[in-house]
Amino acid sequence: MLSAVRDSVGEAAARRYLPVLVLAPYAIWVAVSLDGLVATLGAAAIVAGLRASRTEVRKRAAWALAAGLLIGIAALFSYSAPWLGLSIVFIYFARRRAFLNVVTGVGALAPVLGAQLLGFGWADGLVAAETDYASRVAPYRSVLWWSAISVVVLLLATGPAIVASARKLRNTAAWPFLVGAGAAVVFSIAAGLARGGVEHAWLPFFPWLTVAAVAPEKPGGEPPPTPLLLTAVGAALAVVIEALLITPW
């Protein structure tokens, strides 16, 4: 995460983002969820995509392929992971490296097709998971109510930093991260899939929604100081959540 922030908005911003990242309320779920691994793989994929868009020509394809492979491996752990690839697409678009999408796409398909040859159909598994969820859970959970609850969980998990980040969406070079993660959340809600468990399902997206909290107001400008008050509130919120809710082990 910090490497991606440094690449997009500078090292000073990355250093000031460190407390926001480490003390975020969603940290309590990183420690007890497999999706923490998915988030790590997704972050590594985005860093590889950033490297592909900046490095010399002869190394671009290798980095782009690595980004795709990491996304594909993450997809074998979580069906929501491919959405992180959207941020990579936006990075290539912003940096005018559209052809790299082809290389990354091929890399992402490789682990999925490899699993298919070994007997696991990724698409079939996705359909089976959705069918099982629709039969066991969906009939008892209102789409409207649980979508609203999911948004509340999102706000609690990301803490006050998400407000500071959203205010700078139009003025930051980190916009591909915010738009990519935001699109994944919006689609999940619009499709009626957000009916509980989003503290885990959306875990790979949470940090990307707050990266602009310390972004400069304009490209190349001085980043604002670390929002210590917002960070402290977020850390306190994590303690409250852990004290009041039953966190799964």
mmCIF file of C-alpha atoms in Angstrom:
data_model
loop_
_atom_site.group_PDB
_atom_site.id
_atom_site.type_symbol
_atom_site.label_atom_id
_atom_site.label_comp_id
_atom_site.label_asym_id
_atom_site.label_seq_id
_atom_site.Cartn_x
_atom_site.Cartn_y
_atom_site.Cartn_z
ATOM 1 C CA MET A 1 0.000 0.000 0.000
ATOM 2 C CA LEU A 2 2.702 2.462 0.975
ATOM 3 C CA SER A 3 4.682 1.663 -2.161
ATOM 4 C CA ALA A 4 1.614 2.387 -4.287
ATOM 5 C CA VAL A 5 0.970 5.681 -2.490
ATOM 6 C CA ARG A 6 4.607 6.711 -2.889
ATOM 7 C CA ASP A 7 4.487 5.950 -6.618
ATOM 8 C CA SER A 8 1.292 7.913 -7.183
ATOM 9 C CA VAL A 9 1.498 10.942 -4.873
ATOM 10 C CA GLY A 10 5.075 10.965 -3.543
ATOM 11 C CA GLU A 11 7.130 9.660 -0.642
ATOM 12 C CA ALA A 12 6.174 12.451 1.755
ATOM 13 C CA ALA A 13 2.491 11.560 1.359
ATOM 14 C CA ALA A 14 3.256 7.861 1.831
ATOM 15 C CA ARG A 15 5.065 8.547 5.106
ATOM 16 C CA ARG A 16 2.151 10.640 6.351
ATOM 17 C CA TYR A 17 -0.305 7.954 5.287
ATOM 18 C CA LEU A 18 1.417 5.289 7.403
ATOM 19 C CA PRO A 19 -0.474 6.047 10.668
ATOM 20 C CA VAL A 20 -3.767 6.227 8.769
ATOM 21 C CA LEU A 21 -3.115 2.789 7.284
ATOM 22 C CA VAL A 22 -1.832 1.060 10.416
ATOM 23 C CA LEU A 23 -4.444 2.436 12.828
ATOM 24 C CA ALA A 24 -7.463 2.060 10.534
ATOM 25 C CA PRO A 25 -10.544 0.477 12.169
ATOM 26 C CA TYR A 26 -10.591 -2.381 9.637
ATOM 27 C CA ALA A 27 -7.272 -3.614 11.063
ATOM 28 C CA ILE A 28 -9.260 -5.741 13.522
ATOM 29 C CA TRP A 29 -10.573 -7.801 10.594
ATOM 30 C CA VAL A 30 -7.219 -8.008 8.812
ATOM 31 C CA ALA A 31 -5.945 -10.041 11.767
ATOM 32 C CA VAL A 32 -8.720 -12.635 11.693
ATOM 33 C CA SER A 33 -9.688 -12.985 8.028
ATOM 34 C CA LEU A 34 -8.238 -14.780 5.024
ATOM 35 C CA ASP A 35 -9.152 -11.676 3.041
ATOM 36 C CA GLY A 36 -6.113 -10.022 4.605
ATOM 37 C CA LEU A 37 -4.067 -12.271 2.327
ATOM 38 C CA VAL A 38 -6.266 -11.303 -0.621
ATOM 39 C CA ALA A 39 -5.724 -7.634 0.207
ATOM 40 C CA THR A 40 -1.955 -8.197 0.255
ATOM 41 C CA LEU A 41 -1.963 -9.973 -3.105
ATOM 42 C CA GLY A 42 -4.155 -7.241 -4.572
ATOM 43 C CA ALA A 43 -1.881 -4.496 -3.266
ATOM 44 C CA ALA A 44 1.155 -6.273 -4.729
ATOM 45 C CA ALA A 45 -0.658 -6.542 -8.069
ATOM 46 C CA ILE A 46 -1.395 -2.810 -8.109
ATOM 47 C CA VAL A 47 2.237 -2.007 -7.278
ATOM 48 C CA ALA A 48 3.338 -4.242 -10.164
ATOM 49 C CA GLY A 49 0.908 -2.392 -12.433
ATOM 50 C CA LEU A 50 2.374 0.932 -11.319
ATOM 51 C CA ARG A 51 5.886 -0.339 -12.020
ATOM 52 C CA ALA A 52 4.798 -1.536 -15.452
ATOM 53 C CA SER A 53 3.482 1.919 -16.315
ATOM 54 C CA ARG A 54 6.709 3.678 -15.297
ATOM 55 C CA THR A 55 9.615 1.339 -15.973
ATOM 56 C CA GLU A 56 11.670 1.126 -19.157
ATOM 57 C CA VAL A 57 10.061 -0.449 -22.198
ATOM 58 C CA ARG A 58 11.824 -3.816 -22.062
ATOM 59 C CA LYS A 59 10.617 -4.450 -18.485
ATOM 60 C CA ARG A 60 7.036 -3.240 -18.867
ATOM 61 C CA ALA A 61 5.637 -6.533 -20.128
ATOM 62 C CA ALA A 62 7.199 -8.479 -17.238
ATOM 63 C CA TRP A 63 5.734 -6.156 -14.599
ATOM 64 C CA ALA A 64 2.339 -6.113 -16.336
ATOM 65 C CA LEU A 65 2.333 -9.901 -16.506
ATOM 66 C CA ALA A 66 3.237 -10.098 -12.802
ATOM 67 C CA ALA A 67 0.332 -7.778 -11.979
ATOM 68 C CA GLY A 68 -2.055 -10.067 -13.826
ATOM 69 C CA LEU A 69 -0.687 -13.225 -12.210
ATOM 70 C CA LEU A 70 -1.130 -11.728 -8.745
ATOM 71 C CA ILE A 71 -4.719 -10.724 -9.502
ATOM 72 C CA GLY A 72 -5.416 -14.208 -10.856
ATOM 73 C CA ILE A 73 -3.957 -15.870 -7.745
ATOM 74 C CA ALA A 74 -5.962 -13.542 -5.505
ATOM 75 C CA ALA A 75 -9.104 -14.506 -7.442
ATOM 76 C CA LEU A 76 -8.574 -18.127 -6.393
ATOM 77 C CA PHE A 77 -8.910 -16.993 -2.758
ATOM 78 C CA SER A 78 -11.800 -14.564 -3.185
ATOM 79 C CA TYR A 79 -14.395 -13.955 -5.868
ATOM 80 C CA SER A 80 -14.259 -10.204 -5.190
ATOM 81 C CA ALA A 81 -10.514 -9.940 -5.882
ATOM 82 C CA PRO A 82 -10.773 -9.394 -9.675
ATOM 83 C CA TRP A 83 -12.329 -6.000 -8.962
ATOM 84 C CA LEU A 84 -8.897 -4.794 -7.861
ATOM 85 C CA GLY A 85 -7.861 -5.196 -11.477
ATOM 86 C CA LEU A 86 -10.080 -2.228 -12.275
ATOM 87 C CA SER A 87 -7.641 0.062 -10.472
ATOM 88 C CA ILE A 88 -4.842 -1.294 -12.661
ATOM 89 C CA VAL A 89 -6.912 -0.583 -15.775
ATOM 90 C CA PHE A 90 -7.391 3.016 -14.625
ATOM 91 C CA ILE A 91 -3.666 3.340 -13.890
ATOM 92 C CA TYR A 92 -2.808 2.267 -17.421
ATOM 93 C CA PHE A 93 -5.450 4.640 -18.775
ATOM 94 C CA ALA A 94 -4.156 7.595 -16.754
ATOM 95 C CA ARG A 95 -0.552 6.929 -17.784
ATOM 96 C CA ARG A 96 -1.357 6.142 -21.417
ATOM 97 C CA ARG A 97 -0.211 2.527 -21.338
ATOM 98 C CA ALA A 98 -3.385 0.935 -22.706
ATOM 99 C CA PHE A 99 -1.607 -2.014 -24.352
ATOM 100 C CA LEU A 100 -0.453 -3.238 -20.949
ATOM 101 C CA ASN A 101 -4.084 -4.176 -20.219
ATOM 102 C CA VAL A 102 -3.703 -7.042 -22.689
ATOM 103 C CA VAL A 103 -0.594 -8.381 -20.952
ATOM 104 C CA THR A 104 -2.126 -8.049 -17.494
ATOM 105 C CA GLY A 105 -5.329 -9.689 -18.703
ATOM 106 C CA VAL A 106 -3.397 -12.686 -20.012
ATOM 107 C CA GLY A 107 -1.545 -12.946 -16.709
ATOM 108 C CA ALA A 108 -4.801 -12.845 -14.728
ATOM 109 C CA LEU A 109 -6.291 -15.668 -16.783
ATOM 110 C CA ALA A 110 -3.288 -17.963 -16.352
ATOM 111 C CA PRO A 111 -3.927 -19.046 -12.698
ATOM 112 C CA VAL A 112 -7.665 -19.379 -13.340
ATOM 113 C CA LEU A 113 -7.126 -21.556 -16.407
ATOM 114 C CA GLY A 114 -4.485 -23.543 -14.543
ATOM 115 C CA ALA A 115 -7.000 -24.255 -11.791
ATOM 116 C CA GLN A 116 -9.487 -25.280 -14.483
ATOM 117 C CA LEU A 117 -7.049 -27.870 -15.830
ATOM 118 C CA LEU A 118 -6.588 -29.220 -12.302
ATOM 119 C CA GLY A 119 -10.322 -29.656 -11.850
ATOM 120 C CA PHE A 120 -11.591 -26.405 -10.322
ATOM 121 C CA GLY A 121 -13.842 -24.306 -12.545
ATOM 122 C CA TRP A 122 -13.638 -20.741 -11.252
ATOM 123 C CA ALA A 123 -16.770 -19.570 -13.058
ATOM 124 C CA ASP A 124 -18.677 -22.681 -11.961
ATOM 125 C CA GLY A 125 -17.585 -22.065 -8.378
ATOM 126 C CA LEU A 126 -18.803 -18.468 -8.567
ATOM 127 C CA VAL A 127 -22.222 -19.554 -9.826
ATOM 128 C CA ALA A 128 -22.454 -22.262 -7.174
ATOM 129 C CA ALA A 129 -21.528 -19.799 -4.414
ATOM 130 C CA GLU A 130 -24.122 -17.287 -5.572
ATOM 131 C CA THR A 131 -26.788 -19.991 -5.864
ATOM 132 C CA ASP A 132 -26.051 -21.304 -2.384
ATOM 133 C CA TYR A 133 -26.096 -17.794 -0.945
ATOM 134 C CA ALA A 134 -29.370 -16.964 -2.704
ATOM 135 C CA SER A 135 -31.085 -20.067 -1.335
ATOM 136 C CA ARG A 136 -29.797 -19.919 2.253
ATOM 137 C CA VAL A 137 -29.380 -16.231 3.090
ATOM 138 C CA ALA A 138 -30.952 -13.886 0.557
ATOM 139 C CA PRO A 139 -34.624 -14.812 1.228
ATOM 140 C CA TYR A 140 -34.234 -13.727 4.862
ATOM 141 C CA ARG A 141 -32.327 -10.478 4.309
ATOM 142 C CA SER A 142 -33.900 -7.440 2.684
ATOM 143 C CA VAL A 143 -31.737 -5.962 -0.066
ATOM 144 C CA LEU A 144 -32.646 -2.405 0.945
ATOM 145 C CA TRP A 145 -31.959 -2.777 4.649
ATOM 146 C CA TRP A 146 -28.780 -4.804 4.309
ATOM 147 C CA SER A 147 -27.402 -2.499 1.631
ATOM 148 C CA ALA A 148 -27.840 0.402 4.054
ATOM 149 C CA ILE A 149 -26.236 -1.629 6.852
ATOM 150 C CA SER A 150 -23.323 -2.471 4.556
ATOM 151 C CA VAL A 151 -22.713 1.220 3.859
ATOM 152 C CA VAL A 152 -22.675 1.886 7.623
ATOM 153 C CA VAL A 153 -20.146 -0.926 8.058
ATOM 154 C CA LEU A 154 -18.032 0.627 5.303
ATOM 155 C CA LEU A 155 -18.022 3.992 7.076
ATOM 156 C CA LEU A 156 -17.166 2.398 10.421
ATOM 157 C CA ALA A 157 -14.425 0.220 8.929
ATOM 158 C CA THR A 158 -12.655 3.027 7.084
ATOM 159 C CA GLY A 159 -13.232 5.644 9.767
ATOM 160 C CA PRO A 160 -13.152 9.430 9.351
ATOM 161 C CA ALA A 161 -10.244 9.185 6.897
ATOM 162 C CA ILE A 162 -12.630 8.191 4.114
ATOM 163 C CA VAL A 163 -14.290 11.619 4.280
ATOM 164 C CA ALA A 164 -10.976 13.428 3.928
ATOM 165 C CA SER A 165 -10.064 11.117 1.057
ATOM 166 C CA ALA A 166 -13.338 11.524 -0.836
ATOM 167 C CA ARG A 167 -13.055 15.323 -0.731
ATOM 168 C CA LYS A 168 -9.853 15.148 -2.806
ATOM 169 C CA LEU A 169 -11.036 12.654 -5.405
ATOM 170 C CA ARG A 170 -10.857 15.134 -8.280
ATOM 171 C CA ASN A 171 -7.502 16.603 -7.267
ATOM 172 C CA THR A 172 -5.299 13.596 -6.652
ATOM 173 C CA ALA A 173 -3.160 11.324 -8.784
ATOM 174 C CA ALA A 174 -4.405 8.479 -6.567
ATOM 175 C CA TRP A 175 -7.860 8.625 -8.167
ATOM 176 C CA PRO A 176 -7.492 5.211 -9.915
ATOM 177 C CA PHE A 177 -7.384 3.553 -6.480
ATOM 178 C CA LEU A 178 -10.457 5.359 -5.178
ATOM 179 C CA VAL A 179 -12.486 4.874 -8.343
ATOM 180 C CA GLY A 180 -11.532 1.211 -8.732
ATOM 181 C CA ALA A 181 -12.365 0.274 -5.134
ATOM 182 C CA GLY A 182 -15.430 2.519 -5.120
ATOM 183 C CA ALA A 183 -16.781 0.900 -8.285
ATOM 184 C CA ALA A 184 -16.440 -2.543 -6.699
ATOM 185 C CA VAL A 185 -18.437 -1.433 -3.651
ATOM 186 C CA VAL A 186 -21.131 0.299 -5.719
ATOM 187 C CA PHE A 187 -21.574 -2.718 -7.990
ATOM 188 C CA SER A 188 -21.850 -5.029 -4.999
ATOM 189 C CA ILE A 189 -24.618 -2.870 -3.547
ATOM 190 C CA ALA A 190 -26.429 -2.316 -6.857
ATOM 191 C CA ALA A 191 -26.395 -6.051 -7.621
ATOM 192 C CA GLY A 192 -27.938 -6.831 -4.236
ATOM 193 C CA LEU A 193 -24.893 -8.790 -3.077
ATOM 194 C CA ALA A 194 -24.169 -6.664 -0.002
ATOM 195 C CA ARG A 195 -26.225 -8.569 2.556
ATOM 196 C CA GLY A 196 -23.790 -9.104 5.385
ATOM 197 C CA GLY A 197 -20.151 -10.083 5.719
ATOM 198 C CA VAL A 198 -18.883 -6.975 3.939
ATOM 199 C CA GLU A 199 -16.299 -6.373 6.679
ATOM 200 C CA HIS A 200 -14.512 -9.363 5.123
ATOM 201 C CA ALA A 201 -15.678 -9.229 1.502
ATOM 202 C CA TRP A 202 -14.718 -5.561 1.113
ATOM 203 C CA LEU A 203 -11.517 -5.785 3.151
ATOM 204 C CA PRO A 204 -9.264 -5.653 0.037
ATOM 205 C CA PHE A 205 -10.976 -2.366 -0.959
ATOM 206 C CA PHE A 206 -10.996 -0.471 2.349
ATOM 207 C CA PRO A 207 -7.422 0.914 2.306
ATOM 208 C CA TRP A 208 -7.686 2.150 -1.281
ATOM 209 C CA LEU A 209 -10.669 4.289 -0.314
ATOM 210 C CA THR A 210 -8.575 6.319 2.128
ATOM 211 C CA VAL A 211 -5.311 6.822 0.207
ATOM 212 C CA ALA A 212 -6.160 10.410 -0.750
ATOM 213 C CA ALA A 213 -6.513 11.526 2.892
ATOM 214 C CA VAL A 214 -2.933 12.822 2.779
ATOM 215 C CA ALA A 215 -2.704 13.521 -0.959
ATOM 216 C CA PRO A 216 -1.493 16.952 -2.112
ATOM 217 C CA GLU A 217 -4.207 19.383 -3.170
ATOM 218 C CA LYS A 218 -2.566 19.562 -6.596
ATOM 219 C CA PRO A 219 -0.038 17.335 -8.430
ATOM 220 C CA GLY A 220 3.495 17.970 -7.199
ATOM 221 C CA GLY A 221 2.304 20.020 -4.240
ATOM 222 C CA GLU A 222 3.135 19.575 -0.583
ATOM 223 C CA PRO A 223 0.941 16.935 1.071
ATOM 224 C CA PRO A 224 -1.031 17.997 4.141
ATOM 225 C CA PRO A 225 0.101 16.845 7.586
ATOM 226 C CA THR A 226 -1.030 13.467 8.855
ATOM 227 C CA PRO A 227 -4.613 13.901 10.109
ATOM 228 C CA LEU A 228 -3.734 12.871 13.641
ATOM 229 C CA LEU A 229 -7.180 13.616 15.052
ATOM 230 C CA LEU A 230 -8.924 11.539 12.367
ATOM 231 C CA THR A 231 -6.394 8.757 12.867
ATOM 232 C CA ALA A 232 -6.902 8.777 16.626
ATOM 233 C CA VAL A 233 -10.678 8.665 16.198
ATOM 234 C CA GLY A 234 -10.305 5.737 13.804
ATOM 235 C CA ALA A 235 -8.074 3.835 16.243
ATOM 236 C CA ALA A 236 -10.512 4.484 19.095
ATOM 237 C CA LEU A 237 -13.350 3.316 16.878
ATOM 238 C CA ALA A 238 -11.502 0.049 16.263
ATOM 239 C CA VAL A 239 -11.226 -0.504 20.012
ATOM 240 C CA VAL A 240 -14.941 0.169 20.451
ATOM 241 C CA ILE A 241 -15.869 -2.204 17.620
ATOM 242 C CA GLU A 242 -13.677 -4.943 19.048
ATOM 243 C CA ALA A 243 -15.150 -4.434 22.529
ATOM 244 C CA LEU A 244 -18.793 -4.455 21.434
ATOM 245 C CA LEU A 245 -18.831 -6.943 18.559
ATOM 246 C CA ILE A 246 -17.954 -10.625 18.485
ATOM 247 C CA THR A 247 -15.006 -10.796 16.094
ATOM 248 C CA PRO A 248 -14.656 -14.234 14.469
ATOM 249 C CA TRP A 249 -11.422 -16.158 14.986
#
